[in-house]
Amino acid sequence: MLLRHVERESRTLSLFKLAVLISGSGSNLQAVIDAVSNGTIPNAKVELVISSRSGVFGLERAKKHGISNMVIDRKDPEKLSKTLEEYDIEGIVLAGYLSIIPPDVVKAYSGKIVNIHPALLPMFGGKGFYGIRVHQAVLTAGVKYTGATAHLADREYDTGDVLVRSVVPVLADDTAETLQKRVLKVEYKTLVRAVKALAENRIEELVKKPVTIINDEDKEGVMEFAKGLVELGKTLTEADNGD
Ligand code: GRF
C-alpha cells in the first residue's frame, strides 16, 4: 500500500510540467488536456493555463479539469515570467495565444515553447496573420494546399523551427470559414505530436527532421505535394491513423 503510494508520488513528481497559454476558445488546449489524460502524452501534466484575456471559454475548460488558471495581461511580461517560475513550468504551449512572448521568457525557455499556426509556415505567417485572416490570405493567393504548423516560438512571429506540419487541401468551394474549420481539426494532432516530443525531450529530433502528417481527406492529391517535400529532404509520415 505504502509502496504503491510512493510509486504514485514519484510518478507525479517526474511529470513534465506544461503551461498552456491561450486567448480564446481553447480547443487546442483541450486537445492537449485530452492527450495527457488518455495517455498519448503519458509523462506530462498541464500544470497551468494562462489566458491573455478574461472571460474566454478556454479558462472554463481549465477550471473543469481542475487546472490552475489565471489571466495575465499581455502588457505585463514580468508577471508572466514570475508565474512560470513559481509553478516550476518546464515547457510552454502556445494554443491560440494572440501575443508575442516576452524576450526573457523566450530566452529562459529556449527550445521549449511550442506554437500552433493555422497555415503551412513559412507561408501565411508573421505579424497580422492570425484567425480568419490567415485563411482569407490563403484563398486570395489561390494555393492548392494549406494546413497547420507546430513550431518553436522565438522572438519574432511564426519564424521558429518547424516541428510538425499537417496538410489540408483547399477545395474549389471553400470559404475562409470552411477552411478554418478543416484546418482547426488537424491543428489538434499537429500540436499534440509536437507537445509529446517536448515532454519527451525529443524536440531536437523534430527540428532536424520535421514530420509532415498527410490526412486521409485527400491522400491521393496530396501525395504530389508530399513528394515535393520529400525532395526537400523532409521526413514524411504517409498516413495519419489518428495517432
Ligand atoms: C487556432 O486556429 C490557432 O491556430 C490560432 O488560434 C486558434 C485558436 O483556437 N492561433 P482555440 O482557442 O485553440 O480553439
Short mmCIF file of N, CA and C in Angstrom, two decimals, residues 72-169:
data_model
loop_
_atom_site.label_atom_id
_atom_site.label_comp_id
_atom_site.label_asym_id
_atom_site.label_seq_id
_atom_site.Cartn_x
_atom_site.Cartn_y
_atom_site.Cartn_z
N ILE A 72 -3.34 36.85 -17.43
CA ILE A 72 -2.19 37.75 -17.31
C ILE A 72 -2.19 38.66 -18.53
N ASP A 73 -2.28 39.95 -18.25
CA ASP A 73 -2.33 40.92 -19.33
C ASP A 73 -1.04 40.83 -20.17
N ARG A 74 -1.19 40.89 -21.49
CA ARG A 74 -0.01 40.79 -22.35
C ARG A 74 0.96 41.94 -22.12
N LYS A 75 0.47 43.00 -21.48
CA LYS A 75 1.37 44.13 -21.20
C LYS A 75 2.09 43.97 -19.87
N ASP A 76 2.00 42.78 -19.29
CA ASP A 76 2.67 42.55 -18.00
C ASP A 76 3.64 41.36 -18.11
N PRO A 77 4.70 41.53 -18.90
CA PRO A 77 5.62 40.41 -19.13
C PRO A 77 6.30 39.91 -17.86
N GLU A 78 6.49 40.81 -16.90
CA GLU A 78 7.16 40.39 -15.66
C GLU A 78 6.31 39.38 -14.90
N LYS A 79 5.02 39.66 -14.88
CA LYS A 79 4.13 38.73 -14.17
C LYS A 79 4.16 37.35 -14.84
N LEU A 80 4.24 37.36 -16.16
CA LEU A 80 4.28 36.10 -16.89
C LEU A 80 5.53 35.30 -16.48
N SER A 81 6.71 35.92 -16.53
CA SER A 81 7.90 35.14 -16.18
C SER A 81 7.90 34.71 -14.73
N LYS A 82 7.42 35.57 -13.85
CA LYS A 82 7.40 35.22 -12.42
C LYS A 82 6.48 34.01 -12.18
N THR A 83 5.31 34.05 -12.85
CA THR A 83 4.35 32.98 -12.64
C THR A 83 4.88 31.64 -13.17
N LEU A 84 5.52 31.67 -14.32
CA LEU A 84 6.07 30.43 -14.90
C LEU A 84 7.10 29.83 -13.94
N GLU A 85 7.86 30.71 -13.33
CA GLU A 85 8.88 30.27 -12.37
C GLU A 85 8.22 29.69 -11.13
N GLU A 86 7.24 30.43 -10.64
CA GLU A 86 6.53 30.00 -9.43
C GLU A 86 5.94 28.60 -9.57
N TYR A 87 5.43 28.29 -10.75
CA TYR A 87 4.79 26.99 -10.98
C TYR A 87 5.77 25.93 -11.49
N ASP A 88 7.07 26.28 -11.52
CA ASP A 88 8.09 25.32 -11.97
C ASP A 88 7.83 24.80 -13.37
N ILE A 89 7.36 25.66 -14.24
CA ILE A 89 6.99 25.23 -15.60
C ILE A 89 8.24 24.85 -16.39
N GLU A 90 8.13 23.68 -17.08
CA GLU A 90 9.28 23.20 -17.86
C GLU A 90 9.11 23.43 -19.36
N GLY A 91 7.88 23.50 -19.81
CA GLY A 91 7.63 23.71 -21.24
C GLY A 91 6.37 24.53 -21.43
N ILE A 92 6.33 25.31 -22.51
CA ILE A 92 5.19 26.20 -22.76
C ILE A 92 4.52 25.83 -24.08
N VAL A 93 3.20 25.79 -24.06
CA VAL A 93 2.44 25.53 -25.28
C VAL A 93 1.62 26.77 -25.60
N LEU A 94 1.81 27.32 -26.78
CA LEU A 94 1.01 28.46 -27.21
C LEU A 94 -0.15 27.92 -28.04
N ALA A 95 -1.34 27.93 -27.45
CA ALA A 95 -2.50 27.33 -28.10
C ALA A 95 -3.50 28.43 -28.41
N GLY A 96 -3.26 29.12 -29.53
CA GLY A 96 -4.15 30.23 -29.88
C GLY A 96 -3.86 31.45 -29.03
N TYR A 97 -2.61 31.60 -28.61
CA TYR A 97 -2.21 32.76 -27.79
C TYR A 97 -1.90 33.92 -28.73
N LEU A 98 -2.67 34.99 -28.60
CA LEU A 98 -2.55 36.08 -29.57
C LEU A 98 -1.60 37.17 -29.10
N SER A 99 -0.40 36.78 -28.76
CA SER A 99 0.56 37.79 -28.34
C SER A 99 1.96 37.23 -28.52
N ILE A 100 2.93 38.13 -28.60
CA ILE A 100 4.30 37.67 -28.74
C ILE A 100 4.84 37.38 -27.33
N ILE A 101 5.73 36.39 -27.24
CA ILE A 101 6.27 36.02 -25.94
C ILE A 101 7.42 36.98 -25.58
N PRO A 102 7.42 37.50 -24.35
CA PRO A 102 8.48 38.44 -23.98
C PRO A 102 9.88 37.80 -24.12
N PRO A 103 10.88 38.61 -24.52
CA PRO A 103 12.23 38.09 -24.78
C PRO A 103 12.85 37.29 -23.64
N ASP A 104 12.63 37.71 -22.39
CA ASP A 104 13.28 36.95 -21.31
C ASP A 104 12.65 35.55 -21.15
N VAL A 105 11.37 35.42 -21.48
CA VAL A 105 10.73 34.10 -21.42
C VAL A 105 11.26 33.23 -22.57
N VAL A 106 11.40 33.85 -23.74
CA VAL A 106 11.93 33.10 -24.90
C VAL A 106 13.34 32.58 -24.57
N LYS A 107 14.11 33.43 -23.91
CA LYS A 107 15.48 33.06 -23.56
C LYS A 107 15.47 31.94 -22.51
N ALA A 108 14.68 32.12 -21.48
CA ALA A 108 14.64 31.13 -20.39
C ALA A 108 14.13 29.78 -20.88
N TYR A 109 13.24 29.79 -21.86
CA TYR A 109 12.62 28.54 -22.35
C TYR A 109 13.05 28.24 -23.79
N SER A 110 14.27 28.54 -24.08
CA SER A 110 14.74 28.32 -25.46
C SER A 110 14.56 26.85 -25.88
N GLY A 111 13.90 26.64 -27.02
CA GLY A 111 13.65 25.28 -27.50
C GLY A 111 12.54 24.57 -26.74
N LYS A 112 11.84 25.29 -25.89
CA LYS A 112 10.80 24.64 -25.07
C LYS A 112 9.46 25.36 -25.16
N ILE A 113 9.29 26.16 -26.22
CA ILE A 113 7.99 26.83 -26.43
C ILE A 113 7.45 26.39 -27.79
N VAL A 114 6.32 25.70 -27.76
CA VAL A 114 5.72 25.20 -28.99
C VAL A 114 4.48 26.03 -29.32
N ASN A 115 4.39 26.46 -30.58
CA ASN A 115 3.22 27.24 -31.02
C ASN A 115 2.50 26.48 -32.13
N ILE A 116 1.20 26.70 -32.24
CA ILE A 116 0.46 26.11 -33.37
C ILE A 116 -0.03 27.26 -34.25
N HIS A 117 0.20 27.11 -35.56
CA HIS A 117 -0.20 28.15 -36.51
C HIS A 117 -1.10 27.52 -37.58
N PRO A 118 -2.21 28.20 -37.96
CA PRO A 118 -3.16 27.59 -38.89
C PRO A 118 -2.82 27.77 -40.37
N ALA A 119 -1.58 27.51 -40.75
CA ALA A 119 -1.19 27.53 -42.17
C ALA A 119 0.12 26.77 -42.29
N LEU A 120 0.56 26.56 -43.52
CA LEU A 120 1.83 25.86 -43.72
C LEU A 120 2.96 26.88 -43.72
N LEU A 121 3.57 27.07 -42.57
CA LEU A 121 4.68 28.03 -42.50
C LEU A 121 5.84 27.56 -43.36
N PRO A 122 6.60 28.45 -43.96
CA PRO A 122 6.63 29.89 -43.73
C PRO A 122 5.58 30.69 -44.50
N MET A 123 4.69 30.00 -45.23
CA MET A 123 3.66 30.77 -45.94
C MET A 123 2.59 31.24 -44.95
N PHE A 124 2.04 32.39 -45.19
CA PHE A 124 0.92 32.91 -44.41
C PHE A 124 1.19 32.95 -42.90
N GLY A 125 2.38 33.41 -42.58
CA GLY A 125 2.73 33.60 -41.17
C GLY A 125 3.30 34.99 -40.97
N GLY A 126 3.52 35.35 -39.73
CA GLY A 126 4.09 36.66 -39.40
C GLY A 126 3.04 37.57 -38.80
N LYS A 127 3.46 38.77 -38.47
CA LYS A 127 2.56 39.72 -37.80
C LYS A 127 1.31 39.97 -38.65
N GLY A 128 0.17 39.95 -38.04
CA GLY A 128 -1.07 40.22 -38.75
C GLY A 128 -1.74 38.96 -39.31
N PHE A 129 -0.97 37.85 -39.34
CA PHE A 129 -1.56 36.60 -39.83
C PHE A 129 -2.09 35.80 -38.65
N TYR A 130 -3.33 36.06 -38.28
CA TYR A 130 -3.97 35.30 -37.21
C TYR A 130 -5.45 35.16 -37.53
N GLY A 131 -6.06 34.16 -36.90
CA GLY A 131 -7.50 33.94 -37.05
C GLY A 131 -7.92 33.78 -38.51
N ILE A 132 -9.08 34.31 -38.81
CA ILE A 132 -9.69 34.14 -40.14
C ILE A 132 -8.84 34.79 -41.25
N ARG A 133 -8.04 35.78 -40.87
CA ARG A 133 -7.20 36.48 -41.86
C ARG A 133 -6.25 35.52 -42.57
N VAL A 134 -5.78 34.53 -41.83
CA VAL A 134 -4.84 33.57 -42.44
C VAL A 134 -5.55 32.86 -43.59
N HIS A 135 -6.77 32.43 -43.35
CA HIS A 135 -7.49 31.64 -44.34
C HIS A 135 -7.95 32.52 -45.51
N GLN A 136 -8.27 33.76 -45.21
CA GLN A 136 -8.61 34.70 -46.30
C GLN A 136 -7.40 34.88 -47.21
N ALA A 137 -6.22 35.00 -46.60
CA ALA A 137 -5.00 35.19 -47.40
C ALA A 137 -4.70 33.95 -48.25
N VAL A 138 -4.97 32.78 -47.70
CA VAL A 138 -4.75 31.52 -48.43
C VAL A 138 -5.65 31.49 -49.67
N LEU A 139 -6.92 31.86 -49.49
CA LEU A 139 -7.86 31.85 -50.62
C LEU A 139 -7.47 32.90 -51.66
N THR A 140 -7.08 34.07 -51.21
CA THR A 140 -6.68 35.14 -52.12
C THR A 140 -5.46 34.72 -52.95
N ALA A 141 -4.55 34.01 -52.30
CA ALA A 141 -3.33 33.59 -53.01
C ALA A 141 -3.61 32.47 -54.01
N GLY A 142 -4.74 31.77 -53.81
CA GLY A 142 -5.12 30.71 -54.75
C GLY A 142 -4.24 29.46 -54.67
N VAL A 143 -3.65 29.21 -53.51
CA VAL A 143 -2.82 28.00 -53.38
C VAL A 143 -3.69 26.75 -53.26
N LYS A 144 -3.10 25.59 -53.58
CA LYS A 144 -3.89 24.35 -53.56
C LYS A 144 -3.93 23.71 -52.19
N TYR A 145 -2.89 23.98 -51.40
CA TYR A 145 -2.82 23.34 -50.09
C TYR A 145 -2.53 24.34 -49.00
N THR A 146 -3.14 24.06 -47.86
CA THR A 146 -2.81 24.81 -46.66
C THR A 146 -2.65 23.79 -45.55
N GLY A 147 -2.78 24.18 -44.30
CA GLY A 147 -2.64 23.19 -43.24
C GLY A 147 -2.34 23.85 -41.92
N ALA A 148 -1.62 23.11 -41.08
CA ALA A 148 -1.26 23.63 -39.76
C ALA A 148 0.20 23.33 -39.51
N THR A 149 0.84 24.20 -38.75
CA THR A 149 2.26 24.00 -38.43
C THR A 149 2.48 24.16 -36.93
N ALA A 150 3.12 23.17 -36.33
CA ALA A 150 3.59 23.33 -34.95
C ALA A 150 5.07 23.67 -35.05
N HIS A 151 5.46 24.73 -34.37
CA HIS A 151 6.85 25.17 -34.48
C HIS A 151 7.34 25.74 -33.16
N LEU A 152 8.64 25.90 -33.05
CA LEU A 152 9.19 26.53 -31.85
C LEU A 152 8.98 28.03 -31.94
N ALA A 153 8.64 28.63 -30.81
CA ALA A 153 8.47 30.09 -30.82
C ALA A 153 9.82 30.75 -30.56
N ASP A 154 10.07 31.82 -31.27
CA ASP A 154 11.25 32.62 -30.98
C ASP A 154 10.81 34.07 -30.81
N ARG A 155 11.72 35.01 -31.02
CA ARG A 155 11.36 36.41 -30.72
C ARG A 155 10.48 37.06 -31.78
N GLU A 156 10.38 36.43 -32.93
CA GLU A 156 9.56 37.01 -33.99
C GLU A 156 8.24 36.27 -34.07
N TYR A 157 7.40 36.69 -35.00
CA TYR A 157 6.13 35.99 -35.21
C TYR A 157 6.35 34.84 -36.19
N ASP A 158 6.07 33.62 -35.77
CA ASP A 158 5.99 32.45 -36.66
C ASP A 158 7.28 32.13 -37.43
N THR A 159 8.44 32.45 -36.85
CA THR A 159 9.68 32.20 -37.60
C THR A 159 10.53 31.07 -37.02
N GLY A 160 10.12 30.52 -35.88
CA GLY A 160 10.94 29.48 -35.24
C GLY A 160 10.93 28.17 -36.02
N ASP A 161 11.82 27.25 -35.64
CA ASP A 161 11.95 25.97 -36.34
C ASP A 161 10.63 25.22 -36.43
N VAL A 162 10.37 24.69 -37.61
CA VAL A 162 9.15 23.88 -37.81
C VAL A 162 9.37 22.49 -37.21
N LEU A 163 8.33 21.99 -36.52
CA LEU A 163 8.41 20.66 -35.90
C LEU A 163 7.51 19.65 -36.60
N VAL A 164 6.24 20.03 -36.75
CA VAL A 164 5.24 19.13 -37.36
C VAL A 164 4.32 19.95 -38.25
N ARG A 165 4.01 19.38 -39.42
CA ARG A 165 3.04 20.04 -40.32
C ARG A 165 1.93 19.06 -40.67
N SER A 166 0.73 19.58 -40.87
CA SER A 166 -0.36 18.77 -41.43
C SER A 166 -0.86 19.48 -42.66
N VAL A 167 -1.13 18.71 -43.70
CA VAL A 167 -1.55 19.29 -44.97
C VAL A 167 -3.06 19.17 -45.14
N VAL A 168 -3.68 20.25 -45.58
CA VAL A 168 -5.13 20.28 -45.85
C VAL A 168 -5.33 20.85 -47.25
N PRO A 169 -6.03 20.13 -48.13
CA PRO A 169 -6.26 20.68 -49.47
C PRO A 169 -7.27 21.83 -49.44
#
